Short mmCIF file of C-alpha atoms in Angstrom, two decimals:
data_model
loop_
_atom_site.label_atom_id
_atom_site.label_comp_id
_atom_site.label_asym_id
_atom_site.label_seq_id
_atom_site.Cartn_x
_atom_site.Cartn_y
_atom_site.Cartn_z
CA ALA A 2 -25.82 113.22 150.78
CA VAL A 3 -26.09 109.65 152.15
CA CYS A 4 -28.27 107.56 150.41
CA SER A 5 -27.77 104.35 151.99
CA MET A 6 -30.72 102.81 152.91
CA GLY A 7 -29.71 99.76 155.26
CA ASN A 8 -31.73 96.97 155.89
CA SER A 9 -35.39 96.20 157.43
CA THR A 10 -36.39 98.68 159.91
CA SER A 11 -33.40 100.62 159.78
CA ARG A 12 -33.68 100.90 156.25
CA LEU A 13 -37.48 101.86 156.70
CA TYR A 14 -36.98 104.28 159.36
CA SER A 15 -34.07 106.28 156.88
CA VAL A 16 -36.79 106.74 154.56
CA LEU A 17 -39.16 108.08 156.91
CA ALA A 18 -36.64 110.06 158.89
CA LYS A 19 -35.54 111.82 155.14
CA THR A 20 -38.93 114.01 155.34
CA LEU A 21 -38.65 114.89 158.94
CA SER A 22 -37.29 118.34 158.33
CA SER A 23 -38.84 121.06 156.61
CA GLY A 24 -35.65 121.46 154.61
CA ALA A 25 -35.67 117.90 153.69
CA VAL A 26 -36.08 118.59 149.70
CA SER A 27 -33.01 120.76 149.59
CA GLN A 28 -31.00 118.54 152.06
CA HIS A 29 -32.06 115.22 150.18
CA GLN A 30 -32.54 116.54 146.61
CA ASP A 31 -29.35 114.59 145.39
CA CYS A 32 -30.66 111.26 146.95
CA LEU A 33 -34.11 112.11 145.64
CA GLU A 34 -32.59 112.46 142.02
CA GLN A 35 -30.52 109.30 142.29
CA LEU A 36 -33.20 107.09 143.27
CA ASP A 37 -35.99 105.93 141.54
CA SER A 38 -38.15 104.93 144.39
CA ALA A 39 -40.41 102.09 142.35
CA GLN A 40 -36.75 100.33 142.00
CA LEU A 41 -36.11 100.47 145.54
CA ASP A 42 -37.17 97.64 147.85
CA PRO A 43 -40.87 97.20 148.77
CA ILE A 44 -41.99 98.50 152.36
CA ASP A 45 -43.88 96.22 154.74
CA PRO A 46 -47.18 98.66 155.53
CA LYS A 47 -47.00 97.23 159.02
CA GLU A 48 -43.50 98.40 159.56
CA LEU A 49 -44.23 101.66 158.28
CA LEU A 50 -47.14 102.17 160.53
CA GLU A 51 -45.01 101.12 163.61
CA GLU A 52 -42.33 103.50 162.80
CA CYS A 53 -45.31 106.42 162.27
CA GLN A 54 -46.81 105.17 165.90
CA ILE A 55 -43.42 105.39 167.53
CA VAL A 56 -43.05 108.95 166.11
CA LEU A 57 -46.46 109.69 167.53
CA GLN A 58 -46.34 108.06 170.73
CA LYS A 59 -46.84 111.41 172.78
CA ARG A 60 -49.90 111.94 170.71
CA PRO A 61 -53.63 110.73 171.37
CA PRO A 62 -54.61 107.48 169.51
CA ARG A 63 -56.19 107.97 166.20
CA PHE A 64 -60.08 108.29 166.22
CA GLN A 65 -62.19 105.10 165.65
CA ARG A 66 -64.25 105.42 162.50
CA ASN A 67 -66.46 102.72 161.13
CA PHE A 68 -67.52 101.53 157.83
CA VAL A 69 -71.41 101.74 157.08
CA ASN A 70 -72.57 98.73 155.13
CA LEU A 71 -74.50 99.98 152.23
CA LYS A 72 -74.74 96.93 150.10
CA LYS A 73 -77.90 96.00 148.33
CA ASN A 74 -78.56 92.38 147.96
CA THR A 75 -76.56 91.96 144.62
CA ALA A 76 -73.83 89.35 144.59
CA SER A 77 -70.48 90.70 143.59
CA ASN A 78 -67.94 88.52 142.26
CA HIS A 79 -64.77 90.48 142.38
CA ARG A 80 -63.02 92.16 145.39
CA PRO A 81 -64.29 95.88 146.38
CA ILE A 82 -62.38 98.76 144.97
CA ARG A 83 -61.53 100.86 148.04
CA VAL A 84 -61.26 104.62 147.13
CA MET A 85 -59.80 107.51 149.62
CA GLN A 86 -60.61 110.94 149.04
CA TRP A 87 -58.48 113.48 151.04
CA ASN A 88 -57.69 117.06 151.35
CA ILE A 89 -54.61 116.59 153.51
CA LEU A 90 -53.89 120.43 154.14
CA ALA A 91 -50.87 121.73 152.04
CA GLN A 92 -47.87 122.05 155.14
CA ALA A 93 -47.11 125.46 154.02
CA LEU A 94 -50.59 126.79 154.21
CA GLY A 95 -51.05 125.14 157.82
CA GLU A 96 -48.40 126.64 158.95
CA GLY A 97 -48.31 130.23 157.34
CA LYS A 98 -51.50 131.13 155.84
CA ASP A 99 -54.57 129.23 156.93
CA ASN A 100 -54.73 130.90 160.47
CA PHE A 101 -56.18 127.97 162.53
CA VAL A 102 -56.67 130.13 165.69
CA GLN A 103 -57.42 127.25 168.31
CA CYS A 104 -54.63 124.97 166.51
CA PRO A 105 -51.68 125.11 168.54
CA MET A 106 -48.55 125.30 166.14
CA GLU A 107 -47.09 122.47 167.83
CA ALA A 108 -49.66 120.17 166.61
CA LEU A 109 -48.86 121.37 162.79
CA LYS A 110 -45.28 120.27 162.95
CA TRP A 111 -44.43 118.28 159.71
CA GLU A 112 -42.49 115.72 161.62
CA GLU A 113 -45.52 114.40 163.29
CA ARG A 114 -48.50 115.64 161.03
CA LYS A 115 -46.92 113.46 158.31
CA CYS A 116 -46.94 110.52 160.25
CA LEU A 117 -50.76 110.95 161.08
CA ILE A 118 -51.52 111.42 157.76
CA LEU A 119 -49.76 108.08 156.99
CA GLU A 120 -51.19 106.49 159.62
CA GLU A 121 -54.75 107.29 158.09
CA ILE A 122 -53.69 106.23 154.75
CA LEU A 123 -52.48 102.41 156.05
CA ALA A 124 -55.17 102.35 158.58
CA TYR A 125 -57.87 102.12 155.55
CA LYS A 126 -55.52 100.45 152.85
CA PRO A 127 -57.00 102.18 149.84
CA ASP A 128 -56.64 100.65 146.57
CA ILE A 129 -56.67 104.27 144.70
CA LEU A 130 -55.76 107.43 146.83
CA CYS A 131 -56.88 110.93 145.66
CA LEU A 132 -55.42 113.40 147.55
CA GLN A 133 -55.41 117.68 147.48
CA GLU A 134 -53.02 120.27 148.91
CA VAL A 135 -49.97 118.07 148.27
CA ASP A 136 -46.57 120.09 148.81
CA HIS A 137 -44.66 117.13 150.08
CA TYR A 138 -44.94 114.72 147.32
CA PHE A 139 -41.39 114.34 146.07
CA ASP A 140 -39.72 114.05 149.54
CA THR A 141 -42.78 112.14 151.41
CA PHE A 142 -45.69 110.84 149.22
CA GLU A 143 -44.00 109.57 146.36
CA PRO A 144 -40.93 107.79 147.85
CA LEU A 145 -43.23 106.16 150.54
CA LEU A 146 -45.99 105.22 148.46
CA SER A 147 -44.52 103.75 145.45
CA ARG A 148 -42.53 101.15 147.89
CA LEU A 149 -46.05 100.49 149.20
CA GLY A 150 -46.87 99.26 145.87
CA TYR A 151 -48.62 102.50 144.31
CA GLN A 152 -48.27 104.03 141.05
CA CYS A 153 -47.59 107.92 141.84
CA THR A 154 -48.95 110.90 139.68
CA PHE A 155 -48.87 114.61 140.81
CA PHE A 156 -50.10 117.72 139.15
CA PRO A 157 -49.25 120.82 141.11
CA LYS A 158 -51.02 124.18 140.59
CA PRO A 159 -49.20 126.68 138.34
CA TRP A 160 -49.47 129.44 140.82
CA SER A 161 -49.52 127.76 144.06
CA PRO A 162 -50.17 129.87 147.11
CA CYS A 163 -47.94 127.82 149.31
CA LEU A 164 -44.85 129.58 147.23
CA ASP A 165 -45.90 132.75 148.84
CA VAL A 166 -44.80 131.17 152.35
CA GLU A 167 -41.07 131.47 153.68
CA ARG A 168 -39.44 128.24 153.98
CA ASN A 169 -41.92 126.66 151.76
CA ASN A 170 -41.75 123.02 150.24
CA GLY A 171 -42.64 123.86 146.69
CA PRO A 172 -46.00 124.22 145.08
CA ASP A 173 -49.18 122.23 146.27
CA GLY A 174 -51.35 120.36 143.83
CA CYS A 175 -53.57 117.19 143.44
CA ALA A 176 -51.97 113.65 143.51
CA LEU A 177 -53.39 110.27 142.55
CA PHE A 178 -52.14 106.91 143.70
CA PHE A 179 -53.27 103.23 142.86
CA LEU A 180 -52.13 99.78 143.62
CA ARG A 181 -50.11 98.26 140.71
CA GLU A 182 -51.03 94.91 141.53
CA ARG A 183 -54.76 95.51 140.99
CA PHE A 184 -54.94 98.07 138.04
CA GLU A 185 -53.19 98.77 135.04
CA LEU A 186 -52.75 102.20 133.68
CA VAL A 187 -54.37 102.46 130.24
CA SER A 188 -54.26 106.43 129.65
CA SER A 189 -53.72 109.43 131.95
CA ALA A 190 -54.38 113.00 131.51
CA ASN A 191 -53.18 116.11 133.31
CA ILE A 192 -55.87 118.89 133.00
CA ARG A 193 -55.51 122.59 133.82
CA LEU A 194 -58.92 123.46 134.49
CA THR A 195 -60.42 126.63 132.14
CA ALA A 196 -63.55 128.98 133.25
CA MET A 197 -64.81 131.59 130.74
CA LYS A 198 -62.14 129.94 128.38
CA LEU A 199 -59.04 130.96 130.35
CA LYS A 200 -56.75 129.07 131.94
CA THR A 201 -57.04 128.88 135.87
CA ASN A 202 -54.78 128.02 138.88
CA GLN A 203 -56.90 124.75 139.48
CA VAL A 204 -56.13 121.26 138.14
CA ALA A 205 -57.21 117.78 137.86
CA ILE A 206 -55.82 114.26 137.10
CA ALA A 207 -57.77 111.78 135.03
CA GLN A 208 -56.65 107.92 134.68
CA THR A 209 -58.36 105.19 132.93
CA LEU A 210 -57.40 102.07 134.80
CA LYS A 211 -57.84 98.42 133.50
CA CYS A 212 -58.90 96.12 136.72
CA HIS A 213 -56.61 92.99 136.49
CA GLU A 214 -59.34 90.83 138.48
CA THR A 215 -62.11 91.51 136.21
CA GLY A 216 -60.73 93.27 132.86
CA ARG A 217 -63.22 96.22 133.20
CA LEU A 218 -61.99 99.67 132.45
CA PHE A 219 -62.84 102.73 134.33
CA CYS A 220 -61.75 106.27 134.80
CA ILE A 221 -60.78 107.79 138.18
CA ALA A 222 -60.22 111.64 138.41
CA VAL A 223 -59.19 114.03 141.18
CA THR A 224 -59.72 117.67 141.59
CA HIS A 225 -59.73 120.56 143.68
CA LEU A 226 -61.65 123.77 142.59
CA LYS A 227 -61.07 127.57 143.48
CA ALA A 228 -61.87 128.35 147.20
CA ARG A 229 -63.80 131.07 148.68
CA THR A 230 -67.22 132.87 148.74
CA GLY A 231 -67.69 134.96 145.61
CA TRP A 232 -66.26 132.73 143.43
CA GLU A 233 -69.32 130.15 142.72
CA ARG A 234 -69.70 131.10 138.97
CA PHE A 235 -65.95 130.48 138.60
CA ARG A 236 -66.18 127.12 140.29
CA SER A 237 -69.42 126.36 138.19
CA ALA A 238 -67.11 127.02 134.89
CA GLN A 239 -64.53 124.93 136.15
CA GLY A 240 -67.06 122.04 136.98
CA CYS A 241 -68.33 122.56 133.41
CA ASP A 242 -64.68 122.31 131.95
CA LEU A 243 -64.07 119.10 134.00
CA LEU A 244 -67.06 117.48 132.87
CA GLN A 245 -66.69 117.84 129.55
CA ASN A 246 -63.09 116.38 129.69
CA LEU A 247 -64.38 113.33 131.48
CA LYS A 248 -67.18 112.95 128.76
CA ASN A 249 -64.38 112.80 126.31
CA ILE A 250 -62.11 110.54 128.44
CA THR A 251 -65.14 108.27 129.03
CA GLU A 252 -66.68 108.22 125.54
CA GLY A 253 -69.82 109.95 127.20
CA ALA A 254 -70.21 107.53 129.84
CA LYS A 255 -69.14 104.15 128.21
CA ILE A 256 -66.30 103.60 130.80
CA PRO A 257 -67.45 104.18 134.44
CA LEU A 258 -66.40 106.97 136.38
CA ILE A 259 -65.24 107.77 139.75
CA VAL A 260 -64.55 111.61 140.69
CA CYS A 261 -62.83 112.48 143.58
CA GLY A 262 -62.37 116.09 145.00
CA ASP A 263 -62.33 119.20 147.53
CA PHE A 264 -64.98 121.16 145.29
CA ASN A 265 -65.23 124.17 147.81
CA ALA A 266 -69.00 124.13 147.09
CA GLU A 267 -71.79 123.24 149.32
CA PRO A 268 -74.49 121.26 147.88
CA THR A 269 -76.42 124.20 147.02
CA GLU A 270 -73.83 125.54 144.69
CA GLU A 271 -74.48 125.47 140.98
CA VAL A 272 -71.40 123.18 140.34
CA TYR A 273 -72.98 120.52 142.75
CA ARG A 274 -75.91 120.58 140.66
CA GLU A 275 -74.10 120.47 137.47
CA PHE A 276 -72.34 117.14 138.51
CA SER A 277 -75.74 115.65 140.03
CA ASN A 278 -77.81 116.57 136.44
CA SER A 279 -74.49 115.55 133.96
CA SER A 280 -75.24 113.23 131.38
CA LEU A 281 -72.47 111.12 133.01
CA ASN A 282 -75.34 109.79 135.45
CA LEU A 283 -73.33 110.51 138.39
CA ASN A 284 -74.35 110.00 142.13
CA SER A 285 -72.62 111.28 145.48
CA ALA A 286 -71.41 108.25 147.43
CA TYR A 287 -71.78 109.90 150.97
CA LYS A 288 -75.57 110.71 150.27
CA LEU A 289 -76.07 107.11 150.77
CA LEU A 290 -75.34 107.63 154.33
CA SER A 291 -78.31 109.57 154.86
CA PRO A 292 -81.62 108.00 155.96
CA ASP A 293 -83.31 108.86 152.50
CA GLY A 294 -80.44 108.66 150.55
CA GLN A 295 -80.70 112.10 149.34
CA SER A 296 -78.62 114.26 151.67
CA GLU A 297 -75.05 115.03 151.81
CA PRO A 298 -72.96 114.80 155.15
CA PRO A 299 -73.66 117.86 157.62
CA TYR A 300 -69.85 118.73 157.13
CA THR A 301 -66.78 117.12 155.68
CA THR A 302 -64.53 120.50 156.88
CA TRP A 303 -64.90 121.80 160.45
CA LYS A 304 -62.12 124.65 161.41
CA ILE A 305 -61.82 127.81 163.24
CA ARG A 306 -60.33 130.88 161.59
CA PRO A 307 -60.10 134.57 162.87
CA SER A 308 -63.23 135.17 161.02
CA GLY A 309 -65.13 132.55 162.72
CA GLU A 310 -66.11 128.81 162.63
CA CYS A 311 -66.33 127.27 159.16
CA ARG A 312 -68.45 124.12 159.18
CA HIS A 313 -69.24 123.07 155.34
CA THR A 314 -69.44 120.17 153.18
CA LEU A 315 -67.02 120.44 150.35
CA ASP A 316 -65.68 117.08 149.79
CA TYR A 317 -67.04 114.37 147.54
CA ILE A 318 -66.72 111.07 145.68
CA TRP A 319 -68.90 111.00 142.68
CA TYR A 320 -69.47 107.86 140.56
CA SER A 321 -71.44 106.46 137.80
CA GLN A 322 -74.47 104.89 139.49
CA HIS A 323 -75.18 102.73 136.12
CA ALA A 324 -72.04 100.95 136.37
CA LEU A 325 -70.94 100.90 139.99
CA ASN A 326 -72.16 99.93 143.53
CA VAL A 327 -71.17 101.39 146.96
CA ASN A 328 -70.96 98.72 148.96
CA SER A 329 -69.90 100.72 152.22
CA ALA A 330 -68.80 104.21 153.38
CA LEU A 331 -66.36 105.29 155.94
CA GLY A 332 -68.38 107.22 158.78
CA LEU A 333 -67.40 110.62 159.41
CA LEU A 334 -65.99 111.91 162.84
CA THR A 335 -68.63 113.03 165.32
CA GLU A 336 -68.67 116.61 166.98
CA GLU A 337 -67.63 115.37 170.03
CA GLN A 338 -64.63 113.59 168.32
CA ILE A 339 -63.68 116.77 166.68
CA GLY A 340 -63.93 118.51 169.98
CA PRO A 341 -64.54 122.20 170.40
CA ASN A 342 -61.26 123.48 169.10
CA ARG A 343 -62.24 121.84 165.84
CA LEU A 344 -59.49 120.78 162.98
CA PRO A 345 -56.87 120.36 162.64
CA SER A 346 -55.73 118.87 166.10
CA PHE A 347 -53.06 117.09 167.92
CA ASN A 348 -55.68 114.10 166.99
CA TYR A 349 -56.31 114.88 163.25
CA PRO A 350 -53.94 116.02 160.56
CA SER A 351 -56.09 117.87 158.29
CA ASP A 352 -58.97 120.38 158.27
CA HIS A 353 -60.84 117.99 155.94
CA LEU A 354 -62.21 114.53 156.72
CA SER A 355 -61.01 111.85 154.81
CA LEU A 356 -63.97 110.04 152.70
CA VAL A 357 -63.29 106.19 151.91
CA CYS A 358 -65.59 104.31 149.71
CA ASP A 359 -65.87 100.41 148.53
CA PHE A 360 -67.18 100.06 145.17
CA SER A 361 -67.98 96.77 142.95
CA PHE A 362 -68.93 96.92 139.25
CA ASN A 363 -72.43 96.31 138.36
CA GLN A 364 -72.64 92.93 137.15
CA ASP A 365 -74.22 94.02 134.00
CA PRO A 366 -71.77 95.88 132.29
CA ASP A 367 -74.06 96.24 129.42
CA ARG A 368 -77.05 97.84 130.97
CA LEU A 369 -78.14 101.14 129.54
CA LEU A 370 -78.04 104.50 131.36
#
């Protein structure tokens, strides 16, 4: 394999082009093993965005979404921490198992879809990025995001359904990325969730970070719970297990917590109530977009399968409401923007919407729960 990176844009394009074919893992495995991405030259995010836009020039422009200011009259003496949550849709599942009957196969081509995903990430510039259904971690997200300044962690599902798809790219799993210039990693835990004392196929990553600017500690976690109707009790058990792990990691809520995930659960489910009523004093950030601050968005995923139209609220950003403030949240796509064929599409790369919030620390860290 030729591993030369060249210079400037040509070097950058060679990194992007490495991931253009579905056989990229085997084709570039030698190169991936030889190169430690964090040791390579940094990438200018503007250059990467330009490369993505060249690939996407025949597609419609990215949807306009605006941040909603939620800040109360509390002054903050530090830059907000931007957190992005997104189930990006595993490539193997999108092409092989998910049966999006209104989405043309052409729209799912990895060569272009990966650029739509990168464009969305680059547009919102998260300090912390939490992803689910990542099956192109080693050949796309880790090599590129590490060179954009992120520290990267991946935890695959033990029995990923991606492996059942012909010409798959390996297992999917959860991935967590944070900017090294803003945070220091204090501790990291890869958690295989249990239900009824049995190990399950669902996982979580929980990392305790130290904010360079404030010196404050906080924990960030990402997870993806069991899917499908009929598994509500199973998800509830997984949620209880995750909460218990997070209680231990945060020393019973002494350390502020942010939990991102595709919970595969509507707000009516037991697992949602467990998180709402937990002793960790968590609130769901996207409730704050509603007029009364008490209602979740009407949808975070919207797709059409052979069984019919699926419009659900499944994705959440939970946070310690005693220790953190939500300054703003990214508005969701409207039904008109999504269009009659729903998601994914030529406009949007996943069947789930990305959620983005700006957090600040409460100015009174010793405030009681």
